XYZ file of C-alpha atoms in Angstrom:
494
model
C 52.762 -149.422 70.429
C 53.711 -152.563 72.418
C 57.377 -153.736 72.919
C 59.206 -154.877 69.822
C 60.117 -158.515 69.924
C 63.718 -159.741 69.363
C 63.539 -163.059 67.472
C 66.864 -165.028 67.260
C 67.824 -168.324 65.384
C 68.411 -171.542 67.083
C 69.726 -174.441 65.122
C 69.950 -176.710 68.153
C 69.185 -176.815 71.946
C 72.616 -175.185 72.728
C 72.123 -172.229 70.437
C 68.471 -171.983 71.766
C 69.844 -171.623 75.359
C 72.278 -168.892 74.216
C 69.813 -166.953 72.325
C 67.553 -166.713 75.359
C 70.580 -165.942 77.638
C 71.846 -163.060 75.485
C 68.591 -161.333 75.274
C 66.179 -162.900 72.644
C 62.399 -162.529 73.467
C 61.828 -165.407 71.206
C 63.719 -167.941 69.180
C 62.926 -169.904 66.025
C 63.739 -173.506 65.450
C 63.366 -176.253 62.779
C 61.987 -179.681 63.372
C 63.357 -182.809 61.564
C 62.987 -182.426 57.838
C 60.219 -179.807 57.608
C 62.508 -176.749 57.850
C 64.318 -174.785 55.035
C 67.522 -175.298 57.110
C 67.814 -179.070 57.038
C 71.630 -178.761 57.415
C 71.188 -176.986 60.721
C 71.196 -179.448 63.568
C 67.389 -178.912 64.120
C 65.511 -180.746 66.763
C 64.767 -184.506 67.105
C 64.084 -187.301 69.413
C 63.554 -186.393 73.126
C 65.136 -182.786 72.789
C 61.730 -181.406 73.599
C 62.541 -182.085 77.365
C 65.396 -179.854 77.138
C 63.374 -177.233 75.370
C 60.681 -177.319 78.071
C 63.480 -177.042 80.690
C 64.858 -173.949 78.995
C 61.365 -172.307 78.714
C 60.859 -172.978 82.466
C 64.476 -171.389 83.180
C 63.551 -168.288 80.972
C 59.819 -167.685 81.640
C 58.212 -165.377 79.050
C 60.405 -166.437 76.391
C 58.688 -167.593 73.162
C 59.345 -170.490 70.783
C 58.595 -170.425 66.998
C 58.917 -173.430 64.923
C 59.674 -173.203 61.164
C 57.677 -175.659 59.017
C 58.507 -173.495 55.953
C 59.207 -175.905 53.190
C 57.101 -176.312 50.151
C 55.269 -179.483 50.967
C 54.544 -182.360 48.607
C 51.839 -184.857 49.270
C 54.156 -187.383 50.838
C 55.692 -184.771 53.026
C 52.237 -183.822 54.325
C 51.604 -187.477 54.972
C 55.024 -187.536 57.004
C 53.818 -184.341 58.899
C 50.600 -186.063 59.999
C 52.651 -189.134 61.096
C 54.761 -186.839 63.246
C 52.008 -184.706 64.960
C 52.166 -186.508 68.324
C 56.058 -185.866 68.269
C 55.404 -182.010 67.557
C 52.895 -181.753 70.251
C 55.612 -182.580 72.909
C 57.422 -179.296 72.142
C 56.240 -176.081 73.934
C 55.617 -174.283 70.593
C 53.997 -170.787 70.529
C 53.979 -170.177 66.866
C 54.382 -172.205 63.520
C 56.164 -170.329 60.724
C 54.697 -171.694 57.315
C 54.674 -170.662 53.736
C 52.462 -173.516 52.333
C 48.921 -172.724 52.994
C 48.003 -176.379 52.430
C 49.186 -177.428 55.876
C 47.120 -174.474 57.567
C 43.875 -176.370 58.264
C 45.860 -179.381 59.581
C 47.732 -177.095 62.091
C 44.750 -175.004 62.998
C 42.883 -178.473 63.902
C 45.847 -180.068 65.695
C 47.290 -177.030 67.457
C 44.292 -174.635 68.051
C 46.333 -172.688 70.645
C 49.432 -172.138 68.544
C 49.774 -168.951 66.384
C 50.334 -169.118 62.693
C 53.051 -166.901 61.275
C 53.443 -166.506 57.440
C 56.974 -167.349 56.338
C 59.070 -164.840 54.354
C 59.079 -167.538 51.810
C 55.556 -166.702 50.935
C 56.753 -163.234 49.614
C 53.961 -161.239 51.203
C 54.704 -157.605 50.296
C 51.380 -155.818 50.080
C 48.309 -155.030 52.303
C 45.880 -156.914 50.293
C 47.850 -160.178 50.699
C 48.153 -159.348 54.397
C 44.478 -159.099 54.716
C 43.905 -162.350 52.943
C 46.343 -164.202 55.303
C 44.652 -162.530 58.277
C 41.252 -164.071 57.044
C 42.922 -167.309 56.827
C 43.854 -167.209 60.465
C 47.514 -165.932 60.501
C 48.384 -163.624 63.352
C 51.669 -162.530 61.986
C 53.382 -162.021 58.566
C 57.036 -162.268 58.140
C 57.336 -159.890 55.180
C 59.138 -160.710 51.989
C 62.880 -159.248 52.208
C 62.036 -157.189 49.083
C 59.960 -154.684 51.096
C 60.688 -151.015 51.957
C 60.262 -148.969 54.910
C 57.477 -146.894 53.247
C 55.672 -150.145 52.211
C 55.788 -151.516 55.723
C 54.197 -148.448 57.068
C 51.384 -148.507 54.461
C 50.691 -152.256 55.320
C 50.617 -151.506 59.026
C 48.318 -148.576 58.465
C 45.946 -150.743 56.353
C 45.914 -153.774 58.780
C 46.912 -152.477 62.067
C 45.994 -155.506 64.077
C 48.319 -157.790 62.087
C 51.597 -158.396 63.550
C 54.506 -157.744 61.191
C 57.933 -159.273 61.360
C 61.066 -158.472 59.176
C 64.634 -159.697 58.924
C 67.218 -157.162 60.285
C 70.488 -158.933 60.287
C 72.335 -161.806 58.501
C 72.910 -163.410 55.167
C 70.636 -162.446 52.223
C 69.665 -164.574 49.268
C 70.277 -163.207 45.619
C 67.057 -164.741 44.578
C 63.508 -163.236 45.234
C 62.625 -164.219 48.909
C 65.029 -167.115 48.729
C 63.342 -168.841 45.742
C 66.506 -169.816 44.129
C 67.079 -172.612 41.526
C 70.900 -172.331 41.315
C 71.399 -174.899 44.236
C 69.224 -177.538 42.569
C 70.550 -177.027 39.113
C 74.193 -177.189 40.124
C 73.998 -179.698 42.949
C 70.617 -181.401 42.824
C 69.929 -179.989 46.312
C 66.689 -177.963 46.356
C 66.613 -174.855 48.337
C 62.909 -175.044 48.674
C 63.197 -178.352 50.377
C 65.769 -177.021 52.763
C 68.884 -178.301 51.107
C 70.369 -174.973 49.886
C 74.096 -175.293 49.080
C 74.578 -171.411 48.968
C 75.752 -171.721 45.287
C 75.407 -168.011 44.735
C 78.245 -167.672 47.101
C 80.657 -169.926 45.327
C 83.758 -168.485 43.393
C 83.593 -168.942 39.544
C 86.472 -168.424 37.168
C 86.499 -167.435 33.609
C 87.559 -170.280 31.503
C 87.297 -171.366 27.794
C 87.645 -174.307 25.450
C 91.097 -175.235 24.189
C 92.117 -172.939 21.414
C 90.248 -170.009 22.425
C 92.449 -166.821 22.029
C 92.993 -163.905 24.257
C 91.763 -165.866 27.465
C 94.436 -163.826 29.556
C 92.946 -160.643 28.178
C 89.503 -161.698 29.488
C 90.886 -162.297 32.769
C 92.524 -158.875 32.875
C 89.202 -157.379 31.980
C 87.424 -159.382 34.789
C 89.915 -158.147 37.311
C 89.304 -154.506 36.173
C 86.041 -154.173 37.890
C 84.448 -152.855 34.655
C 82.374 -156.013 33.899
C 78.815 -156.289 35.072
C 75.959 -158.883 34.494
C 72.651 -157.572 32.842
C 69.883 -159.826 31.962
C 68.394 -159.289 28.485
C 64.978 -158.322 29.582
C 66.049 -156.110 32.360
C 68.341 -153.408 31.033
C 69.957 -151.264 33.647
C 69.779 -153.813 36.374
C 73.500 -154.665 36.668
C 75.477 -156.926 38.941
C 79.114 -156.217 39.139
C 81.705 -158.972 38.284
C 85.070 -158.709 39.801
C 87.737 -161.578 39.601
C 90.309 -161.804 42.301
C 92.966 -164.460 42.777
C 91.571 -166.280 39.756
C 88.051 -166.747 40.866
C 84.904 -164.455 40.740
C 81.981 -163.852 42.983
C 78.999 -163.275 40.690
C 75.783 -163.357 42.690
C 76.965 -163.279 46.316
C 74.916 -160.831 48.169
C 76.039 -158.446 50.988
C 74.895 -159.263 54.556
C 71.832 -157.382 55.881
C 72.465 -154.993 58.885
C 69.773 -152.645 60.253
C 70.996 -152.165 63.827
C 71.597 -148.435 63.102
C 68.055 -148.037 61.836
C 65.771 -149.751 64.377
C 63.865 -146.438 65.087
C 62.703 -146.358 61.368
C 61.400 -149.918 61.531
C 59.686 -149.145 64.865
C 58.000 -146.015 63.439
C 56.909 -148.081 60.411
C 55.166 -150.401 62.737
C 57.323 -153.541 62.929
C 56.336 -155.889 65.810
C 59.237 -158.371 65.528
C 62.934 -158.220 64.534
C 64.410 -161.405 62.981
C 67.969 -162.375 63.055
C 69.102 -164.783 60.336
C 71.138 -167.660 61.119
C 70.134 -171.125 62.369
C 73.138 -172.524 60.684
C 75.478 -170.023 62.354
C 77.534 -170.715 65.282
C 76.866 -170.390 69.143
C 79.118 -167.283 68.975
C 77.318 -165.732 66.169
C 73.884 -166.254 67.806
C 75.048 -164.910 71.233
C 76.981 -161.815 69.935
C 74.398 -160.684 67.321
C 71.467 -161.204 69.668
C 73.229 -159.168 72.394
C 73.986 -156.272 70.090
C 70.211 -156.090 69.023
C 69.053 -156.520 72.583
C 71.099 -153.580 73.672
C 70.109 -151.478 70.710
C 66.552 -152.162 71.335
C 66.986 -151.383 75.111
C 68.484 -147.984 74.055
C 65.611 -147.424 71.611
C 63.105 -148.073 74.385
C 65.050 -145.795 77.006
C 66.256 -148.554 79.287
C 69.848 -147.741 78.633
C 71.630 -144.859 76.828
C 72.903 -145.078 73.348
C 76.346 -144.632 74.809
C 75.844 -147.658 76.974
C 74.687 -149.819 73.897
C 77.463 -148.541 71.571
C 80.233 -151.078 72.657
C 77.930 -153.991 72.104
C 76.915 -152.797 68.642
C 80.462 -152.345 67.782
C 81.170 -155.981 68.656
C 79.184 -157.002 65.544
C 82.566 -156.325 63.685
C 84.045 -159.076 65.691
C 81.373 -161.687 64.343
C 81.710 -163.475 61.002
C 80.184 -161.256 58.416
C 80.326 -159.890 54.763
C 80.134 -156.391 53.823
C 76.855 -155.068 55.088
C 73.858 -153.388 53.346
C 70.429 -151.947 54.396
C 68.729 -154.330 51.691
C 65.683 -153.069 50.146
C 64.451 -150.993 53.018
C 65.658 -147.596 51.492
C 66.752 -148.168 48.015
C 66.673 -151.611 46.267
C 69.889 -150.674 44.452
C 71.569 -151.383 47.849
C 70.403 -154.907 47.687
C 71.736 -155.317 44.245
C 75.411 -154.856 45.162
C 77.289 -158.182 45.497
C 80.333 -158.858 47.446
C 83.306 -161.405 47.410
C 84.550 -163.946 49.894
C 83.047 -165.936 52.847
C 82.152 -164.559 56.243
C 85.096 -164.043 58.478
C 86.124 -162.836 61.931
C 89.373 -162.249 63.855
C 88.048 -164.102 66.655
C 87.317 -167.818 67.377
C 85.098 -169.256 69.975
C 87.589 -171.133 72.250
C 85.383 -172.315 75.097
C 81.918 -172.320 76.742
C 82.061 -171.411 80.324
C 79.745 -173.516 82.718
C 78.728 -173.283 86.291
C 80.969 -172.156 89.061
C 82.864 -174.857 90.889
C 82.852 -174.212 94.605
C 82.575 -175.930 98.105
C 83.200 -179.806 98.204
C 83.462 -179.840 94.261
C 86.256 -177.296 94.475
C 87.981 -179.232 97.306
C 87.755 -182.631 95.513
C 89.608 -181.154 92.503
C 92.230 -179.453 94.756
C 92.717 -182.533 96.915
C 93.142 -184.862 93.885
C 95.770 -182.593 92.486
C 97.736 -182.470 95.754
C 97.489 -186.239 96.157
C 98.892 -186.834 92.643
C 101.752 -184.429 93.143
C 102.687 -186.227 96.518
C 102.528 -189.609 94.587
C 104.688 -188.255 91.890
C 107.310 -186.873 94.325
C 107.346 -190.110 96.102
C 107.951 -191.925 92.933
C 110.674 -189.581 91.729
C 112.569 -189.747 94.991
C 112.476 -193.675 94.690
C 114.064 -193.507 91.227
C 117.714 -194.279 90.538
C 119.519 -190.841 90.102
C 120.215 -191.566 86.623
C 116.740 -192.349 85.833
C 115.506 -189.355 87.933
C 117.882 -187.038 85.902
C 116.494 -188.468 82.701
C 112.826 -187.887 83.741
C 113.689 -184.215 84.727
C 115.342 -183.718 81.526
C 112.358 -185.060 79.541
C 110.136 -182.755 81.667
C 112.202 -179.707 80.565
C 111.477 -180.779 76.795
C 107.893 -181.912 77.269
C 106.504 -179.241 79.728
C 103.022 -180.595 79.312
C 103.976 -183.676 81.235
C 104.877 -181.792 84.337
C 102.775 -182.705 87.524
C 101.920 -179.362 88.918
C 98.784 -178.932 91.350
C 97.091 -175.662 91.330
C 97.361 -173.293 94.325
C 94.371 -171.771 96.134
C 94.211 -168.139 95.581
C 92.025 -165.570 97.404
C 89.440 -163.990 95.227
C 89.871 -166.336 92.454
C 87.025 -168.367 90.933
C 86.811 -171.758 89.255
C 84.439 -172.670 86.425
C 83.540 -175.432 84.221
C 85.212 -174.941 80.820
C 84.200 -176.781 77.655
C 87.056 -176.223 75.167
C 86.039 -175.899 71.443
C 89.378 -174.837 70.061
C 92.953 -174.981 71.155
C 93.638 -172.761 74.319
C 97.321 -172.505 75.608
C 98.265 -171.019 78.917
C 100.532 -168.540 77.058
C 97.369 -167.147 75.317
C 95.813 -163.808 76.162
C 92.229 -164.681 76.461
C 88.736 -162.767 76.425
C 85.419 -163.301 77.944
C 82.005 -162.053 76.587
C 78.587 -162.467 78.451
C 75.091 -161.116 78.691
C 76.244 -159.012 81.591
C 79.357 -157.291 80.408
C 80.754 -156.504 76.934
C 84.164 -158.137 77.208
C 87.029 -158.801 79.803
C 90.583 -159.409 78.550
C 92.737 -161.510 80.679
C 96.486 -161.698 80.115
C 98.474 -164.892 80.202
C 99.536 -165.588 83.683
C 96.572 -164.201 85.195
C 94.492 -167.330 84.583
C 94.934 -171.207 84.806
C 93.584 -174.050 83.044
C 93.251 -177.207 85.288
C 92.262 -180.831 84.458
C 89.009 -181.336 86.189
C 89.763 -185.064 86.835
C 93.366 -184.853 88.127
C 93.461 -181.330 89.674
C 96.685 -180.675 87.765
C 97.538 -177.558 85.836
C 97.533 -177.736 82.087
C 99.728 -175.882 79.500
C 96.931 -176.250 76.891
C 93.425 -177.779 76.374
C 91.277 -178.534 73.394
C 88.038 -180.144 72.428
C 87.392 -183.283 74.400
C 89.602 -182.663 77.374
C 88.041 -182.298 80.867
C 88.968 -179.015 82.264
C 88.187 -176.109 84.535
C 89.322 -172.524 84.247
C 90.602 -170.514 87.295
C 90.825 -166.841 87.449
C 90.314 -163.656 89.424
C 86.970 -162.691 87.907
C 83.374 -163.457 88.641
C 81.649 -164.819 85.500
C 78.047 -164.818 84.849
C 75.902 -167.538 83.373
C 76.466 -168.158 79.604
C 79.813 -166.608 79.394
C 81.912 -167.392 76.416
C 85.682 -167.441 76.019
C 87.158 -166.258 72.711
C 90.727 -165.977 71.332
C 92.291 -164.265 68.442
C 92.241 -166.611 65.396
C 95.940 -167.280 64.602
C 94.940 -167.853 60.858
C 93.116 -164.505 60.473
C 94.815 -161.939 58.331
C 92.960 -158.490 58.243
C 91.745 -157.598 54.682
C 92.341 -161.110 53.516
C 89.325 -163.264 52.715
C 90.047 -166.954 53.539
C 88.761 -170.114 51.971
C 86.634 -171.372 54.730
C 85.668 -174.594 52.872
C 82.030 -173.335 52.453
């Protein structure tokens, strides 16, 4: 069997870059309004130039494009109007569910593969044969399929590539065909506007005058209640109310990283990670974990070497996990409560190393500003000088302190995303090492325009980071989230 492909989500160019850097063989994107994740940033205007640059930087990496909505006639018209735009992207495969656009894509993109979306709910070998006859080279199987069923399909159609989801959020509806979002918010999931209504919290309530409402709440909090549909006796969803609200239909997250050998033996060609709306940190960490697990499966590294990276999945936002329908469908029937959460927050993205003339420019700027400051201070009236020094004792962030050159220290571009204080212990993750923890005092944050040390930095502030570690490309800086409380589900505003 050929190498298994690792396919990661990319909601924008930045996430595409990290997907490739952290080990994805391919990434899938959405274009404009033709994707089921229209709330993801998606790709537009002249971003194809950046995508081409990324594919040149990472030769051999593939790009899949999701055109997986259900098309109405006016949307097909719009698709035709945008063909010239799509042709500027270096797309290797289209992911589609609506066979109405297949002839158009085959005519206009004869070199681009067709992959059947999971939204088409393909879960049997006869359907796979039909899609093969239509010109599809890969089927993204419906999420309701089992390991045994995958093997049967592969045995029946061995020359059809099979792809399946292995990690991320799952929909409570069959292959994501949910009407709750449209019903409650007017946003159709099948047009890419899913509001994730199934993960909302609901509370037991009643009309004025109803008796024993408190008793009903006590019952809801007991864990004894379940939902059961009239025509499906025995299929029960647990209902549990906590803090006054209930998650009724919120599914657990899928996690198959411990079972990749079973998927390989069943004949899977591509492992797909869910999450085009997830963060850069999620894309990077989950991709890296599955890359290492696959490398161990293929004998490139040992299981012991892969283990720390797999353990890092616990440090990424997630709900309780399940193996979905792969072994027993009752696993997928179990719901959970609360939003995804993590004890870490992504604090900054680390860019290229600053060295040579660029380093000297920042250093000299800091020294020059410090000299000017001291000259100004010396020229002050003693009482004014004392007042200035007193103010600096209170407002330490106003101090004018140039950084000192240190042997075997390195300087890097630093794009802050959350608040970072010089009193923080910080931690780095990268494609090349699992994590490096750096204590406060063992690193410095410097204003890249003034060359002066900073006591804090946040989004929008020009900064570089200076420390005694060599950092590879695509390194990320994370810090502990001060609002995280272990065991407590937070309201993340979803």
